[in-house]
mmCIF file of C-alpha atoms and ligand atoms in Angstrom:
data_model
loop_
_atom_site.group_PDB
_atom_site.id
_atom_site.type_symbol
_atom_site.label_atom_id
_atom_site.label_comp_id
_atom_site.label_asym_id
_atom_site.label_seq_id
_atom_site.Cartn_x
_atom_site.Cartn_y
_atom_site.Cartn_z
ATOM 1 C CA UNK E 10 147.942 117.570 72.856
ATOM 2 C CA UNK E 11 147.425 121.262 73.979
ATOM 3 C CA UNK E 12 145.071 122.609 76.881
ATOM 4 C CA UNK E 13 142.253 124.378 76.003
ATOM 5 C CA UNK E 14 140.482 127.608 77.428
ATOM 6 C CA UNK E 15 137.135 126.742 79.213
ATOM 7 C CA UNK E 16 134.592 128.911 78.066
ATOM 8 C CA UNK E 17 132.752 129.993 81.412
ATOM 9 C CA UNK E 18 128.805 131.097 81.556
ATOM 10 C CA UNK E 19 129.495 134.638 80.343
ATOM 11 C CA UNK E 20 130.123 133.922 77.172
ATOM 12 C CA UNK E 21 127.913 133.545 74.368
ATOM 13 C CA UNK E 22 129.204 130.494 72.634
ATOM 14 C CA UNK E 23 127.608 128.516 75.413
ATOM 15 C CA UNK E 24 124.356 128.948 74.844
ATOM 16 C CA UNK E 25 124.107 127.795 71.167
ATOM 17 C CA UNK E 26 122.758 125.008 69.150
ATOM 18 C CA UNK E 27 125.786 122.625 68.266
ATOM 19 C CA UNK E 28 126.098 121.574 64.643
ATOM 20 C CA UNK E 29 126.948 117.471 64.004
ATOM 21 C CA UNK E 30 129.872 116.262 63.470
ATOM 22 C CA UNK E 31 130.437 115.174 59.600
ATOM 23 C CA UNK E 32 134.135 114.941 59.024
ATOM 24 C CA UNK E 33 136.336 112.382 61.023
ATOM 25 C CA UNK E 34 139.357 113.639 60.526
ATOM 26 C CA UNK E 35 142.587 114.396 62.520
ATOM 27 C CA UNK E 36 141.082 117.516 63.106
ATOM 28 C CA UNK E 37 138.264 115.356 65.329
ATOM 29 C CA UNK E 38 140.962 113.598 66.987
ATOM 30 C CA UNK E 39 143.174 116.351 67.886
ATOM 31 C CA UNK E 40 140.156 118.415 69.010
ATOM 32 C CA UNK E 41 139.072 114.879 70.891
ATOM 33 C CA UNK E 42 142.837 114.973 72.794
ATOM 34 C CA UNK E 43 142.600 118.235 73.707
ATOM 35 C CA UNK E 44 139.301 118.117 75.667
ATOM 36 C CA UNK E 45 140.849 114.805 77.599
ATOM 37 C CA UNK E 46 143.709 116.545 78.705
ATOM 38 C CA UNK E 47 141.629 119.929 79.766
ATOM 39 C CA UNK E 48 139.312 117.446 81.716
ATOM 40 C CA UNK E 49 141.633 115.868 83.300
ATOM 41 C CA UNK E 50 143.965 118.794 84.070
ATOM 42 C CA UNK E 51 140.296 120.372 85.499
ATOM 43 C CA UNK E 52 139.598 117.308 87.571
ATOM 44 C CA UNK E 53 136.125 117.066 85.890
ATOM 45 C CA UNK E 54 133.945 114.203 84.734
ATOM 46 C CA UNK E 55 132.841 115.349 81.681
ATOM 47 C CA UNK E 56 133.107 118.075 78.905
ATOM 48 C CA UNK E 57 131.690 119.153 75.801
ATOM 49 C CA UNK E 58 133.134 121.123 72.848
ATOM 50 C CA UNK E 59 130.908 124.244 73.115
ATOM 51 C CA UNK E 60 132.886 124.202 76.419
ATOM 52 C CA UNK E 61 135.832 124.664 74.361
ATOM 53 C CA UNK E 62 134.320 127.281 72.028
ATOM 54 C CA UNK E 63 133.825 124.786 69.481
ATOM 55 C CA UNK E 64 130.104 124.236 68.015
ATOM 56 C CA UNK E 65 130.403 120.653 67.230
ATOM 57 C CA UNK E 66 128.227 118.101 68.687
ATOM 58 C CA UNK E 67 131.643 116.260 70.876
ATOM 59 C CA UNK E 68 131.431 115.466 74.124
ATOM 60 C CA UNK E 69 133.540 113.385 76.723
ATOM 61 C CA UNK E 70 131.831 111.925 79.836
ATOM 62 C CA UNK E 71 134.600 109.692 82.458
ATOM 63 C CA UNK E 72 132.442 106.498 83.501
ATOM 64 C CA UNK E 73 133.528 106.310 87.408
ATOM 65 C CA UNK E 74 131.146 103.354 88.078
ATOM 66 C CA UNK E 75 134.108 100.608 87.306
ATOM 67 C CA UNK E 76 135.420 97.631 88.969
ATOM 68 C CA UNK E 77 137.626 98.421 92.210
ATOM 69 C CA UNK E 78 140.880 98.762 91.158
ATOM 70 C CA UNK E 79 140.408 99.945 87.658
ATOM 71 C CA UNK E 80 140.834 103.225 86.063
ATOM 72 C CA UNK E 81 138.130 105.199 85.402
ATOM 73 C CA UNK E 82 137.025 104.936 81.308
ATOM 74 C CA UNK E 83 136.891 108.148 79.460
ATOM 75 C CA UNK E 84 133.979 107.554 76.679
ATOM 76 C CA UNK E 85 133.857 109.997 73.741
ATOM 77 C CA UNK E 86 130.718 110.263 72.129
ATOM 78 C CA UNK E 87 130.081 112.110 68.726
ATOM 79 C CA UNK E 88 126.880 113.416 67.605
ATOM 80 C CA UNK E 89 125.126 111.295 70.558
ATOM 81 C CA UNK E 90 121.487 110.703 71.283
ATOM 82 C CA UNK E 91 119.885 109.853 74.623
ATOM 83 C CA UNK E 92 117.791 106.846 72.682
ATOM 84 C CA UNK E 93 116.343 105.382 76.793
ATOM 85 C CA UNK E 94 115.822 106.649 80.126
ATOM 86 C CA UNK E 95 114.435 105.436 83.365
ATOM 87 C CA UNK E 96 113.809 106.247 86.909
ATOM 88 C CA UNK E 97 115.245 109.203 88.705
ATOM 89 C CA UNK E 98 118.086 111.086 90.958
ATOM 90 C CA UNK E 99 117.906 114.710 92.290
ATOM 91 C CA UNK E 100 120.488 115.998 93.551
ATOM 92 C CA UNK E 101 124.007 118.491 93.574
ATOM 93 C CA UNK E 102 125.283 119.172 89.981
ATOM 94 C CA UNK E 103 128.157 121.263 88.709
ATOM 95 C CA UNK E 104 130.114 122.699 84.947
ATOM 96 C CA UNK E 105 133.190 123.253 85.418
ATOM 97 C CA UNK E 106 132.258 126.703 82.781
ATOM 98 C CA UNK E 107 130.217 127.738 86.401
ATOM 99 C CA UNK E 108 133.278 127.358 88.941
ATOM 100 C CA UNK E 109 132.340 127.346 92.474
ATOM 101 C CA UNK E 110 128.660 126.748 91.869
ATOM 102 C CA UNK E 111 126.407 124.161 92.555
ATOM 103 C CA UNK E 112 123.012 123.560 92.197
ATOM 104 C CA UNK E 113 119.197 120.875 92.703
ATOM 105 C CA UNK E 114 118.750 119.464 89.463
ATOM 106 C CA UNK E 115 116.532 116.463 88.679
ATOM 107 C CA UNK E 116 117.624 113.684 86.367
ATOM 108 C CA UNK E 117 116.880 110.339 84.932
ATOM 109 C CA UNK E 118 119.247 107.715 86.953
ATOM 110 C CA UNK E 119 119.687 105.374 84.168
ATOM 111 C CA UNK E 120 119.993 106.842 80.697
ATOM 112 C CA UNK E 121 120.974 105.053 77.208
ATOM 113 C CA UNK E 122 122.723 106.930 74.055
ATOM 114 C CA UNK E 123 123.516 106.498 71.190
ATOM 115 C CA UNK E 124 126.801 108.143 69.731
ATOM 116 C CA UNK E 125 129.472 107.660 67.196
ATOM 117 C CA UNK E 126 133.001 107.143 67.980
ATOM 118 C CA UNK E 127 135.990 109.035 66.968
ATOM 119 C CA UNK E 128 136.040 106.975 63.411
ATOM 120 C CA UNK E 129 132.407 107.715 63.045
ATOM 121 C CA UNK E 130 130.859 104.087 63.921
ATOM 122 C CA UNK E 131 127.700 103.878 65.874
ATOM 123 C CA UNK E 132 127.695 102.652 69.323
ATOM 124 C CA UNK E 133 125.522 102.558 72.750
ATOM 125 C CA UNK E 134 126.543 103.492 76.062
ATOM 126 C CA UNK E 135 124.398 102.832 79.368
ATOM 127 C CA UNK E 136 125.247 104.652 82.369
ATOM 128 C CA UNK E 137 123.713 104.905 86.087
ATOM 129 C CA UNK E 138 123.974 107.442 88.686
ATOM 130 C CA UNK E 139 126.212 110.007 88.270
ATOM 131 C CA UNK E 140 127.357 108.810 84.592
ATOM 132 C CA UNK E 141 123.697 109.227 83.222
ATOM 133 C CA UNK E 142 123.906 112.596 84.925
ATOM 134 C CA UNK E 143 126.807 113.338 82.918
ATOM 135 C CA UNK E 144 125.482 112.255 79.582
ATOM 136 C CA UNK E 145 122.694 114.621 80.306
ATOM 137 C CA UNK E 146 124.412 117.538 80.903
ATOM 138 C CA UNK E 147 126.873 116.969 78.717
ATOM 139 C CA UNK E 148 124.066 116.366 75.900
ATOM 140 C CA UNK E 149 121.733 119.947 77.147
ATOM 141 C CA UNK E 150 125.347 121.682 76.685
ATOM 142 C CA UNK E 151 125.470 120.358 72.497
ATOM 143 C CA UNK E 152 121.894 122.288 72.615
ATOM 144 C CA UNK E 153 123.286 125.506 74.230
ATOM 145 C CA UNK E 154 121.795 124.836 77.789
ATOM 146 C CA UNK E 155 123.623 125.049 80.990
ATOM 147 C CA UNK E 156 121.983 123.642 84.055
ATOM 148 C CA UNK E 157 121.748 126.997 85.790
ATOM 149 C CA UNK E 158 118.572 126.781 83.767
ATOM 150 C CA UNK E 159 117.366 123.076 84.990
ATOM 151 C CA UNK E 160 118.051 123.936 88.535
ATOM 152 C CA UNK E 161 115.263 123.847 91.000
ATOM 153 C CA UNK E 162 117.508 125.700 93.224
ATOM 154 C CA UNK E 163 121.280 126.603 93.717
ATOM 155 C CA UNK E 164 123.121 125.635 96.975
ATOM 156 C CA UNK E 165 123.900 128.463 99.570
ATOM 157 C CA UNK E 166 127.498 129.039 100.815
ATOM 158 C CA UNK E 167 126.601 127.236 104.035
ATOM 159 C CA UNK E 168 125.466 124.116 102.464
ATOM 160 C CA UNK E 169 128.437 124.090 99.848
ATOM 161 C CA UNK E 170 131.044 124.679 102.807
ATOM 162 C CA UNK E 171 128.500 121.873 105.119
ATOM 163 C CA UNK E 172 129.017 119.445 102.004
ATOM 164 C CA UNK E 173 133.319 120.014 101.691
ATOM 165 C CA UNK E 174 133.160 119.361 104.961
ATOM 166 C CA UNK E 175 130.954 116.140 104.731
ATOM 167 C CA UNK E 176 132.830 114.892 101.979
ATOM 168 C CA UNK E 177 136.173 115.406 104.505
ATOM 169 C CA UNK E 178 134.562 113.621 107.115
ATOM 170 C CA UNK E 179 133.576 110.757 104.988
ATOM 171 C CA UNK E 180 137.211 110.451 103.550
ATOM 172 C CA UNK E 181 138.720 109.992 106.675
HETATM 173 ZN ZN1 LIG F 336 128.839 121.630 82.032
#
């Protein structure tokens, strides 16, 4: 496994259509290790391969919402489709290729896709809350959108530095 460079919103690769995924090869898989090991070195949630300045329709999303005491469950979904969606969250979102910024952006809260895996076999995935956030994003990034561009608004400095320090607060 290797680290990969993060592409951040300056460059061009991030803003173009994907292409699907036809060959499940090693090639997949080692591209597939790569991204979970730049994730997790980046302390992210999820990550798609435009990210990593490849135009393949990959993306990785961590499902957080597990039973206490478990680890979190890194999903990899290939060529996936949101297929459901229902109600709504708005609210903070980030990309780890925008460090340091944060913006408003409105959501579904429960979202359904439809993806293969890693040996090319179809499979669902539900997520709530902040999972079906990341499916979304991590989808709009396979169609060369960044959520700069879904954001009602971006956060200020003050209400980024209020927030860290909410976040402290509520650790303690
Ligand atoms: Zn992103």
């Amino acid at each position: 496994m290797a680290l990969r460079n993060i592409l951040t919103k300056e460059q061009p690769g991030l803003y173009k259509v994907c292409r699907p995924v036809k060959d499940f090869n090693s090639r997949l898989h080692q591209l597939l290790d790569d991204m979970a090991e730049t994730l997790e070195q980046a302390n992210g949630v999820g990550l798609a391969a435009p990210q990593v300045g490849v135009l393949r329709r990959a993306v990785l999303v961590l499902e957080t919402n597990v039973p206490e005491g478990e680890p979190d469950q890194l999903l990899e979904l290939i060529n996936p489709e949101i297929i459901e969606s229902s109600g709504e969250q708005f609210g903070p979102e980030g990309c780890l290729s925008v460090p340091g910024e944060y913006g408003l952006v409105r959501r579904p809260m429960n979202v359904k896709v439809r993806a293969q895996d890693r040996y090319g076999n179809w499979f669902e995935a539900e997520g709530t809350g902040l999972t079906a956030r990341c499916f979304c994003h991590e989808i709009d990034h396979l169609d060369g959108v960044v959520f700069t561009s879904k954001c009602e608004r971006m956060l200020t400095e003050e209400e980024l530095t209020g927030s860290e320090r909410e976040e402290e607060e509520g650790e303690e």
